[in-house]
Structures are given as C-alpha cells and as structure tokens.
Amino acid sequence: MSASSSAGVRGRIEAVERLIRIQDEGAFAGLVGRAGLPKDVERVATAFVGNVTRWKRWLDHLAETCYRGEYRSLEPAVRELLRVGTYDLAVAGTAPHAAVHQAVEAARLHVRPGAGKLVNAVLRALDRKKPWLSFEDDGSADALAVRWSHPTWMVKRWLRRFGVDDTRALLMWNNRPPAYSVRVAAERGDLERFLEEEHVPWRSSRWLDDYVQVDRLQPLVRAGWIQRGDAVVQDESAGLIVRLVDAQAGETIVDACAAPGGKSRYLIERMDRSGRLIAIDASASRLRLLEDMPGPIERVAADFRDWASSHQGMADRVLVDAPCTGLGVLAGRADLRWRRSPEDFAQLAPLQRELMDAAAGVVRPGGLFVYSTCSIAPEENELQAEAFLERHAGFEAESALDSVPDKLVTDAGHLATLPQRDGIDGAFGARFRRLG
C-alpha cells in the first residue's frame, strides 16, 4: 500500500470513529480531533467528518438504494464507511477504483473482513447504477431536503419565505466547500503581498474594507499572522454587527454574551484601544478564551441578566449577541442542522427577550443598544425587535444605514444578511437608541 493510500485508509478510519462520537456523544463536528495524528491523516479525517455530516441524508438515500437489507440496522462503523464511500462517489467525484478500494480496506481493517465485502458490494452497485444522476429534484420540500441534505421542517420554513429557487440556493450554500473570511488587523497591503507571494487565492470582501476572503488558512497560520492577531478569522456578518455598534474611543461598552470573543476583539480595535470594554459571559470556561486579548477589557463570568440589575445606566453602548438557533451559520457548523428542531424557537425566545430587557436598563440615556443574532428566522430577529419597542417606550429604533452597506439594510432599518444573496453568513442586527 502506498503512503498516500495508507493515509487515505487511516484518515477514513479516523473519520468513522469521529462520526460515531458525534452521533453517540453529541460532540461537535469541529471539536473531535485527536492529537498526534500525521498531518495527511488528519487532513483526510477532518474533510470527511465535515462533509459526511453535512451530506448524510443524501448519502443515506443513495446507499439505501443499493443495500439489500435494513440499512438503518447496520452497525455504526459499517454505515459510516458506506457514507464515506458514497460521498466519494456521488459528491466528491473521486475515481471509483480509489473510492471503493479505500473504503473497503478501511472496513476490512477497522471492522472485519466480512464488512469489507459488504462495503465493496454496495459501493460497486452504486457506481454501476449512479442513482444520483436520476434523482428528481422537483422543488418539493421532501425532494429538496433529501437532495441537499437538510431536515424537511427547515426546508418547509424556507420555501414559505423564499420560494423554491432561493431555498435551493440557500441549501446549496450550506453545503459549499469552505472559504474563509479574514479580518485584516495589520497593514492590509502587507497581507495582500503575502497572499500573492504564497499563491493563496484571495478576494476583497464585498461588504467591509478591512476583510478578505481566502481559500486556504494554513499559509497564514504557518507564517504567524493568526497567532500575532494581525489577521483574524471572522465572518463578515460578525464584523457588520460590530460596525453597527459604532464603538467610539473612550466609551464604556458592554458585550453581554461575549465568548468566544471575536466581536469583543474587533470592538476594542474600533475603540482605538481606549475606554472600557466589559465582556460578560455565563460560561467561565468560554470566557477564558478572551484572557490574552490586548486592550482595556474587563472579563466578567456572570449571567448578564443578573449582572445588569446592579449596573443600571452605566454603558454608552450595549451589544447583546443573543443565543439563537444559528440558522444563518449552517455552512460553517456541519452538525447544527441535525441538532435543531422546530421547538427551539419557543425555547430560546424567552431568553432573548430577557437579555434585551436587561440591556435596556444598562444603557445610559442617549446611549445605544444593539441586538443581534446569527439566525435568519424572523421570530428571532424582526419580531423580537418589534416586541422590544412595544415593551420599552423609552427607546426608538435607529437605522443601520450610516454604519453598514445600504443593500444589507431592511425597510425597517435593520441589518439583515442572507447567505444565498450576500455570500456571507446569515445575521441580524437592530439598533435602539435610549431617549433622554
């Protein structure tokens, strides 16, 4: 077995183990790595974990057409290897001989020789029949959900709101190969020259002048750009929320749900590192991610709702980046679509309201409160903003037009991004000015 083939087999075995952990233990797809693996094995495993997790409904549909038996009764390792092999054949376009051989070898070594025979039979049948070529995507919720591997309830929501074409575009976006948004915290010209010298494809952001999009992060990591903080991996949608806050030097600003700290870091930069930033999060362990952040930052491990009661009227600006369903960031969170349910909206709504009400007390008269989510669901966004104004007569909505591109501003004056339209994560931001 060649070195590359060996890495492919080992990577597939490692991917199967991680996929089973994700299924059984709820481990997030981005957090199940194992130290000490060779880089080529880790690269193969990481790619399969993300891609199989995203595409598993489509992969199961295809594999079931060629398995004579109860597919869902297969032992987990065999089922995951069939998903891996089916992904190779139907999505990645891997040469059939290589796709089948490496999946069979992984089954033979990781499970038992008989499992290799089963995997071989199913994948060879798949390669012969190629059912992905004859599948009819007729625009129905069920067909779209299977073909683009999403929960049917989610697709139905989007069909009602966006129609067939936009929904299909959103589903395709959520499954796209990763591209990385990078905020330039150093001299932009230096970064551009580095990317050109390293032959890293890059594009300027459509929306923010201090962002670029790159296809590969490793050159930036190896050269220390990320470690030094000269380049920060952060989606433009998050940067737009910070622009909405419009932090000024010398102000007191509260980031109410701060961890893991990406928006806090950008806020400090926008403040010219002068003033006072209070970063609050209920998770002390997640708040530790902000420990090495330079600048005038105070870290508070507390529930913002409790903290707010003793800090009334003290902040110039308050940002509540509220816990939400995350339906705008499914492209980067491979497992999230399978962990959400229609009941989540009702469960999260009271927390969102309570955080907004707490922020209303913390912001000073004349100050600004920004509510944001990484969701594209109206009940977490526009409807929450409307309800806040009904509860708080001492606030008025303030348009986002002076802070973000007008193409991203709704008729009501809120920031709203849509992945399929704007090419970035979905997000929402509403500004409220306290009167007086």
Coordinates of C-alpha atoms in Angstrom, one line a residue, residues 1-434:
M1 CA 0.0 0.0 0.0
S2 CA 1.4 3.4 -1.0
A3 CA 1.9 6.2 1.6
S4 CA -0.9 8.2 0.1
S5 CA -3.2 5.2 0.0
S6 CA -2.3 4.4 3.6
A7 CA -3.1 7.9 4.7
G8 CA -6.4 7.7 2.9
V9 CA -7.4 4.5 4.6
R10 CA -6.2 5.7 8.1
G11 CA -8.0 9.0 7.5
R12 CA -11.2 7.2 6.7
I13 CA -10.9 5.0 9.8
E14 CA -10.3 8.1 11.9
A15 CA -13.2 9.9 10.3
V16 CA -15.5 6.9 11.1
E17 CA -14.5 6.9 14.8
R18 CA -15.2 10.7 15.0
L19 CA -18.5 10.4 13.2
I20 CA -19.7 7.7 15.6
R21 CA -18.7 10.0 18.5
I22 CA -20.7 12.9 17.0
Q23 CA -23.7 10.6 16.7
D24 CA -23.4 9.0 20.1
E25 CA -21.9 11.7 22.3
G26 CA -23.1 14.9 20.7
A27 CA -19.5 16.0 20.1
F28 CA -19.5 18.9 17.7
A29 CA -18.0 18.2 14.2
G30 CA -15.3 20.8 14.6
L31 CA -14.2 19.6 18.1
V32 CA -13.4 15.9 17.8
G33 CA -9.8 15.9 16.6
R34 CA -7.1 13.7 18.2
A35 CA -3.6 14.9 18.9
G36 CA -0.6 13.2 17.4
L37 CA -2.0 12.1 14.0
P38 CA 0.1 12.6 10.9
K39 CA -0.9 15.8 9.1
D40 CA -2.1 13.9 6.0
V41 CA -4.2 11.5 8.0
E42 CA -5.7 14.4 10.0
R43 CA -6.5 16.3 6.8
V44 CA -8.4 13.4 5.3
A45 CA -10.3 12.7 8.5
T46 CA -11.3 16.3 9.0
A47 CA -12.6 16.7 5.5
F48 CA -14.7 13.5 5.7
V49 CA -16.1 14.4 9.1
G50 CA -17.4 17.8 7.9
N51 CA -18.6 16.6 4.5
V52 CA -20.3 13.4 5.6
T53 CA -22.0 15.2 8.5
R54 CA -23.4 17.8 6.0
W55 CA -24.4 15.3 3.3
K56 CA -25.5 12.3 5.4
R57 CA -29.2 12.5 4.5
W58 CA -28.4 12.4 0.8
L59 CA -25.7 9.8 1.3
D60 CA -28.1 7.5 3.2
H61 CA -30.8 7.9 0.5
L62 CA -28.3 6.8 -2.2
A63 CA -26.7 3.9 -0.2
E64 CA -30.1 2.5 0.7
T65 CA -31.0 2.1 -3.0
C66 CA -28.1 -0.4 -3.3
Y67 CA -28.3 -2.2 0.0
R68 CA -30.3 -5.4 0.3
G69 CA -31.4 -5.3 3.9
E70 CA -32.4 -2.9 6.6
Y71 CA -30.0 -0.1 6.1
R72 CA -30.7 1.6 9.4
S73 CA -29.9 -1.6 11.3
L74 CA -26.3 -1.7 10.0
E75 CA -23.7 -1.5 12.7
P76 CA -22.5 2.2 13.1
A77 CA -19.0 1.7 11.7
V78 CA -20.2 0.0 8.5
R79 CA -22.9 2.6 8.0
E80 CA -20.4 5.4 8.3
L81 CA -18.0 3.7 5.9
L82 CA -20.8 3.4 3.4
R83 CA -21.5 7.1 3.9
V84 CA -17.8 7.9 3.3
G85 CA -17.6 5.8 0.2
T86 CA -20.9 7.2 -1.1
Y87 CA -19.7 10.7 -0.6
D88 CA -16.5 9.9 -2.6
L89 CA -18.5 8.6 -5.5
A90 CA -21.6 10.8 -5.6
V91 CA -20.4 14.2 -4.3
A92 CA -16.6 14.4 -4.4
G93 CA -16.3 12.7 -7.8
T94 CA -13.4 10.5 -6.6
A95 CA -12.2 7.9 -9.1
P96 CA -14.4 4.9 -8.5
H97 CA -11.5 2.5 -8.1
A98 CA -9.9 4.6 -5.4
A99 CA -13.1 5.4 -3.6
V100 CA -14.1 1.7 -3.4
H101 CA -10.7 0.4 -2.6
Q102 CA -10.0 2.7 0.3
A103 CA -13.4 2.3 1.9
V104 CA -13.1 -1.5 1.6
E105 CA -9.7 -1.5 3.1
A106 CA -10.9 0.7 6.0
A107 CA -13.8 -1.7 6.6
R108 CA -11.6 -4.8 6.4
L109 CA -9.0 -3.3 8.9
H110 CA -11.3 -1.4 11.2
V111 CA -14.3 -3.7 11.4
R112 CA -13.7 -7.2 9.9
P113 CA -13.0 -8.8 6.5
G114 CA -16.7 -9.6 6.0
A115 CA -17.5 -5.9 6.4
G116 CA -15.1 -5.2 3.6
K117 CA -17.1 -7.5 1.3
L118 CA -20.4 -5.8 2.2
V119 CA -18.9 -2.3 1.6
N120 CA -17.4 -3.5 -1.7
A121 CA -20.8 -4.9 -2.9
V122 CA -22.8 -1.7 -2.1
L123 CA -20.3 0.8 -3.5
R124 CA -19.8 -1.2 -6.7
A125 CA -23.5 -1.3 -7.2
L126 CA -23.7 2.4 -6.5
D127 CA -21.0 3.1 -9.1
R128 CA -22.9 1.0 -11.7
K129 CA -26.4 2.5 -11.0
K130 CA -25.3 6.1 -10.2
P131 CA -28.7 6.9 -8.7
W132 CA -27.7 10.5 -8.1
L133 CA -28.0 11.1 -11.8
S134 CA -31.6 10.1 -12.0
F135 CA -32.9 11.7 -8.8
E136 CA -35.7 14.2 -9.5
D137 CA -35.4 17.5 -7.5
D138 CA -38.9 18.7 -8.3
G139 CA -38.8 21.6 -5.8
S140 CA -41.0 19.9 -3.2
A141 CA -39.9 20.1 0.4
D142 CA -39.1 16.4 0.6
A143 CA -37.1 16.3 -2.6
L144 CA -35.1 19.4 -1.7
A145 CA -34.5 18.1 1.8
V146 CA -33.1 14.8 0.6
R147 CA -31.1 16.1 -2.4
W148 CA -29.5 18.9 -0.4
S149 CA -29.4 17.0 3.0
H150 CA -31.4 19.2 5.4
P151 CA -34.3 18.5 7.8
T152 CA -37.6 18.7 6.0
W153 CA -39.1 21.0 8.6
M154 CA -36.3 23.5 7.9
V155 CA -36.8 23.4 4.2
K156 CA -40.6 23.9 4.5
R157 CA -39.9 27.1 6.5
W158 CA -37.6 28.5 3.8
L159 CA -39.9 27.5 1.0
R160 CA -42.7 29.6 2.6
R161 CA -40.4 32.6 3.0
F162 CA -38.1 32.4 0.0
G163 CA -39.7 30.2 -2.7
V164 CA -38.1 27.3 -4.5
D165 CA -35.1 28.9 -6.2
D166 CA -33.9 30.9 -3.3
T167 CA -34.4 28.0 -0.9
R168 CA -32.4 25.7 -3.2
A169 CA -29.6 28.4 -3.4
L170 CA -29.6 28.5 0.4
L171 CA -29.3 24.8 0.8
M172 CA -26.5 24.6 -1.7
W173 CA -24.7 27.4 0.1
N174 CA -24.9 25.5 3.4
N175 CA -23.1 22.5 1.7
R176 CA -20.4 24.5 -0.2
P177 CA -16.7 23.9 0.2
P178 CA -15.4 26.2 3.0
A179 CA -14.0 29.6 2.2
Y180 CA -12.5 31.7 5.0
S181 CA -13.2 35.4 5.8
V182 CA -10.2 37.1 7.4
R183 CA -10.3 40.5 9.0
V184 CA -7.0 42.4 8.5
A185 CA -5.9 43.9 11.8
A186 CA -2.4 44.9 10.4
E187 CA -1.5 46.8 7.3
R188 CA -3.7 45.4 4.5
G189 CA -1.0 45.9 1.8
D190 CA 1.4 43.6 3.7
L191 CA -1.2 40.8 3.9
E192 CA -2.1 41.2 0.2
R193 CA 1.6 40.9 -0.7
F194 CA 2.0 37.8 1.5
L195 CA -1.0 36.1 -0.1
E196 CA 0.3 36.8 -3.6
E197 CA 3.8 35.5 -2.7
E198 CA 2.3 32.4 -1.2
H199 CA 0.0 31.9 -4.2
V200 CA -3.1 31.9 -2.0
P201 CA -6.3 32.8 -3.9
W202 CA -8.0 35.8 -2.2
R203 CA -10.8 38.2 -2.9
S204 CA -11.7 41.5 -1.3
S205 CA -14.9 41.5 0.7
R206 CA -18.0 42.9 -0.9
W207 CA -19.1 44.5 2.3
L208 CA -16.2 45.5 4.6
D209 CA -12.9 47.2 3.6
D210 CA -10.8 45.5 6.2
Y211 CA -11.8 42.0 5.2
V212 CA -10.5 39.5 2.6
Q213 CA -11.7 36.0 1.7
V214 CA -9.2 33.2 1.2
D215 CA -9.4 29.6 0.1
R216 CA -6.7 28.4 2.5
L217 CA -5.8 29.3 6.0
Q218 CA -2.7 27.2 6.6
P219 CA -0.2 29.7 5.0
L220 CA -1.5 32.4 7.3
V221 CA -1.2 30.1 10.3
R222 CA 2.3 28.9 9.4
A223 CA 3.6 32.4 9.0
G224 CA 2.2 33.6 12.3
W225 CA -0.4 36.0 11.1
I226 CA -3.2 34.4 13.1
Q227 CA -1.1 33.9 16.3
R228 CA 0.0 37.6 16.2
G229 CA -3.5 38.8 15.8
D230 CA -2.6 40.6 12.5
A231 CA -5.2 38.5 10.8
V232 CA -8.4 37.3 12.4
V233 CA -10.7 34.5 11.1
Q234 CA -14.1 36.0 11.3
D235 CA -17.1 36.1 9.0
E236 CA -18.1 39.5 7.6
S237 CA -21.5 39.1 9.2
A238 CA -19.9 39.3 12.6
G239 CA -17.9 42.3 11.5
L240 CA -21.0 44.1 10.3
I241 CA -22.6 43.6 13.7
V242 CA -19.6 45.4 15.3
R243 CA -19.8 48.2 12.8
L244 CA -23.5 48.5 13.8
V245 CA -22.4 49.1 17.4
D246 CA -20.2 52.0 16.1
A247 CA -17.9 51.9 19.1
Q248 CA -16.0 55.2 19.8
A249 CA -12.8 55.9 21.7
G250 CA -13.2 56.5 25.4
E251 CA -16.6 55.0 25.7
T252 CA -17.9 52.3 28.1
I253 CA -19.2 49.4 26.1
V254 CA -20.7 46.1 27.3
D255 CA -20.6 42.9 25.3
A256 CA -23.2 41.0 27.0
C257 CA -22.7 37.5 25.5
A258 CA -19.0 37.9 24.7
A259 CA -17.5 34.4 24.3
P260 CA -15.6 33.3 22.3
G261 CA -14.5 36.9 21.9
G262 CA -14.4 37.6 18.2
K263 CA -16.7 40.6 18.4
S264 CA -15.0 41.9 21.6
R265 CA -11.6 41.9 19.9
Y266 CA -13.0 43.9 17.0
L267 CA -14.8 46.3 19.3
I268 CA -11.6 47.1 21.1
E269 CA -9.9 47.8 17.8
R270 CA -12.7 50.1 16.7
M271 CA -12.3 51.9 20.1
D272 CA -8.6 52.6 19.3
R273 CA -8.0 50.5 22.5
S274 CA -9.2 53.4 24.7
G275 CA -12.2 53.4 27.0
R276 CA -13.6 50.4 28.7
L277 CA -15.0 47.2 27.3
I278 CA -16.8 44.9 29.7
A279 CA -17.0 41.4 28.2
I280 CA -19.6 39.2 30.0
D281 CA -20.4 35.6 29.5
A282 CA -22.2 33.0 31.6
S283 CA -19.6 30.4 30.8
A284 CA -16.4 31.0 32.7
S285 CA -14.5 28.4 30.6
R286 CA -15.5 30.0 27.3
L287 CA -14.7 33.5 28.8
R288 CA -11.1 32.3 29.3
L289 CA -10.7 32.4 25.5
L290 CA -10.5 36.2 26.0
E291 CA -7.7 36.1 28.5
D292 CA -4.9 37.1 26.1
M293 CA -6.9 39.8 24.4
P294 CA -5.0 43.1 24.5
G295 CA -6.7 46.4 25.4
P296 CA -8.9 47.9 28.0
I297 CA -11.1 44.8 28.6
E298 CA -12.7 43.6 31.8
R299 CA -13.9 40.0 31.8
V300 CA -16.9 39.1 33.9
A301 CA -18.2 35.5 34.3
A302 CA -21.8 36.0 35.1
D303 CA -25.3 35.8 33.7
F304 CA -25.9 39.1 32.1
R305 CA -29.4 39.3 33.4
D306 CA -28.2 39.1 37.0
W307 CA -25.3 41.4 36.4
A308 CA -27.5 44.1 34.7
S309 CA -29.6 44.6 37.8
S310 CA -26.7 46.3 39.7
H311 CA -25.2 48.2 36.7
Q312 CA -28.1 50.4 35.6
G313 CA -27.5 53.3 33.2
M314 CA -23.7 52.9 33.1
A315 CA -22.9 52.0 29.4
D316 CA -22.6 54.1 26.3
R317 CA -23.3 51.1 24.2
V318 CA -24.5 47.5 24.8
L319 CA -24.3 44.6 22.4
V320 CA -26.4 41.6 23.0
D321 CA -25.4 38.9 20.5
A322 CA -28.1 36.6 21.7
P323 CA -28.2 32.8 21.8
C324 CA -30.2 31.6 18.8
T325 CA -30.9 28.7 16.5
G326 CA -27.9 29.6 14.3
L327 CA -29.8 29.0 11.1
G328 CA -27.6 31.6 9.4
V329 CA -24.4 29.8 10.0
L330 CA -25.2 26.2 8.9
A331 CA -22.4 26.3 6.3
G332 CA -19.8 26.5 9.0
R333 CA -21.4 24.3 11.6
A334 CA -21.8 21.0 9.8
D335 CA -23.7 19.3 12.6
L336 CA -26.0 22.1 13.6
R337 CA -28.8 21.4 11.1
W338 CA -29.3 18.0 12.6
R339 CA -29.4 19.3 16.2
R340 CA -32.1 21.9 15.7
S341 CA -35.8 21.3 16.0
P342 CA -39.0 23.5 15.4
E343 CA -39.3 23.6 19.2
D344 CA -36.1 25.6 19.6
F345 CA -37.6 28.9 18.6
A346 CA -40.1 28.8 21.5
Q347 CA -37.4 27.6 23.9
L348 CA -35.0 30.4 23.0
A349 CA -37.5 33.3 22.7
P350 CA -37.8 34.0 26.5
L351 CA -34.1 34.1 26.9
Q352 CA -33.7 36.5 24.0
R353 CA -36.4 38.8 25.5
E354 CA -34.9 38.7 28.9
L355 CA -31.4 39.6 27.6
M356 CA -32.9 42.5 25.6
D357 CA -34.8 43.8 28.6
A358 CA -31.7 43.6 30.8
A359 CA -29.7 45.6 28.2
A360 CA -32.4 48.3 28.2
G361 CA -31.5 49.0 31.9
V362 CA -27.8 49.0 31.4
V363 CA -27.5 51.5 28.6
R364 CA -27.4 55.2 29.6
P365 CA -29.9 57.8 28.4
G366 CA -28.8 58.8 24.9
G367 CA -26.9 55.5 24.6
L368 CA -27.2 52.7 22.1
F369 CA -28.4 49.1 22.4
V370 CA -27.7 46.6 19.6
Y371 CA -29.4 43.3 19.5
S372 CA -28.0 40.7 17.1
T373 CA -28.3 37.0 16.2
C374 CA -26.7 34.6 13.7
S375 CA -30.2 33.5 12.6
I376 CA -32.3 34.2 9.6
A377 CA -35.6 33.3 11.3
P378 CA -38.0 36.3 11.7
E379 CA -39.2 35.2 15.1
E380 CA -35.7 35.6 16.5
N381 CA -35.0 38.8 14.6
E382 CA -37.6 41.3 13.3
L383 CA -40.3 40.1 15.6
Q384 CA -38.1 40.3 18.6
A385 CA -37.1 43.9 17.6
E386 CA -40.8 44.9 17.2
A387 CA -41.7 43.4 20.5
F388 CA -38.9 45.2 22.3
L389 CA -40.1 48.6 21.2
E390 CA -43.6 47.7 22.3
R391 CA -42.3 46.9 25.8
H392 CA -39.9 49.8 26.0
A393 CA -41.4 53.2 25.2
G394 CA -38.2 54.9 26.2
F395 CA -36.3 53.5 23.2
E396 CA -36.6 54.2 19.5
A397 CA -35.3 52.2 16.5
E398 CA -32.3 53.7 14.8
S399 CA -31.4 52.9 11.2
A400 CA -28.3 50.9 10.3
L401 CA -27.8 52.9 7.1
D402 CA -25.0 55.1 8.4
S403 CA -23.0 52.1 9.6
V404 CA -23.3 49.3 7.0
P405 CA -23.9 49.0 3.3
D406 CA -27.4 50.0 2.3
K407 CA -28.0 46.8 0.4
L408 CA -28.0 44.9 3.7
V409 CA -30.5 47.2 5.4
T410 CA -34.2 46.3 5.6
D411 CA -37.1 48.6 5.1
A412 CA -37.4 48.8 8.9
G413 CA -33.7 49.9 9.1
H414 CA -32.3 46.7 10.5
L415 CA -29.2 44.9 9.3
A416 CA -30.1 41.5 7.7
T417 CA -27.8 39.3 5.7
L418 CA -28.8 36.2 3.8
P419 CA -26.1 33.6 2.7
Q420 CA -27.7 32.9 -0.7
R421 CA -28.0 36.6 -1.5
D422 CA -24.9 38.2 0.1
G423 CA -22.3 35.4 0.1
I424 CA -21.7 35.6 3.8
D425 CA -23.3 34.1 6.9
G426 CA -26.8 35.0 7.8
A427 CA -27.1 37.5 10.6
F428 CA -29.4 40.2 12.0
G429 CA -28.8 43.4 13.9
A430 CA -31.2 46.0 15.3
R431 CA -30.2 49.3 16.9
F432 CA -32.2 51.0 19.6
R433 CA -31.5 54.5 21.0
R434 CA -32.4 55.2 24.6

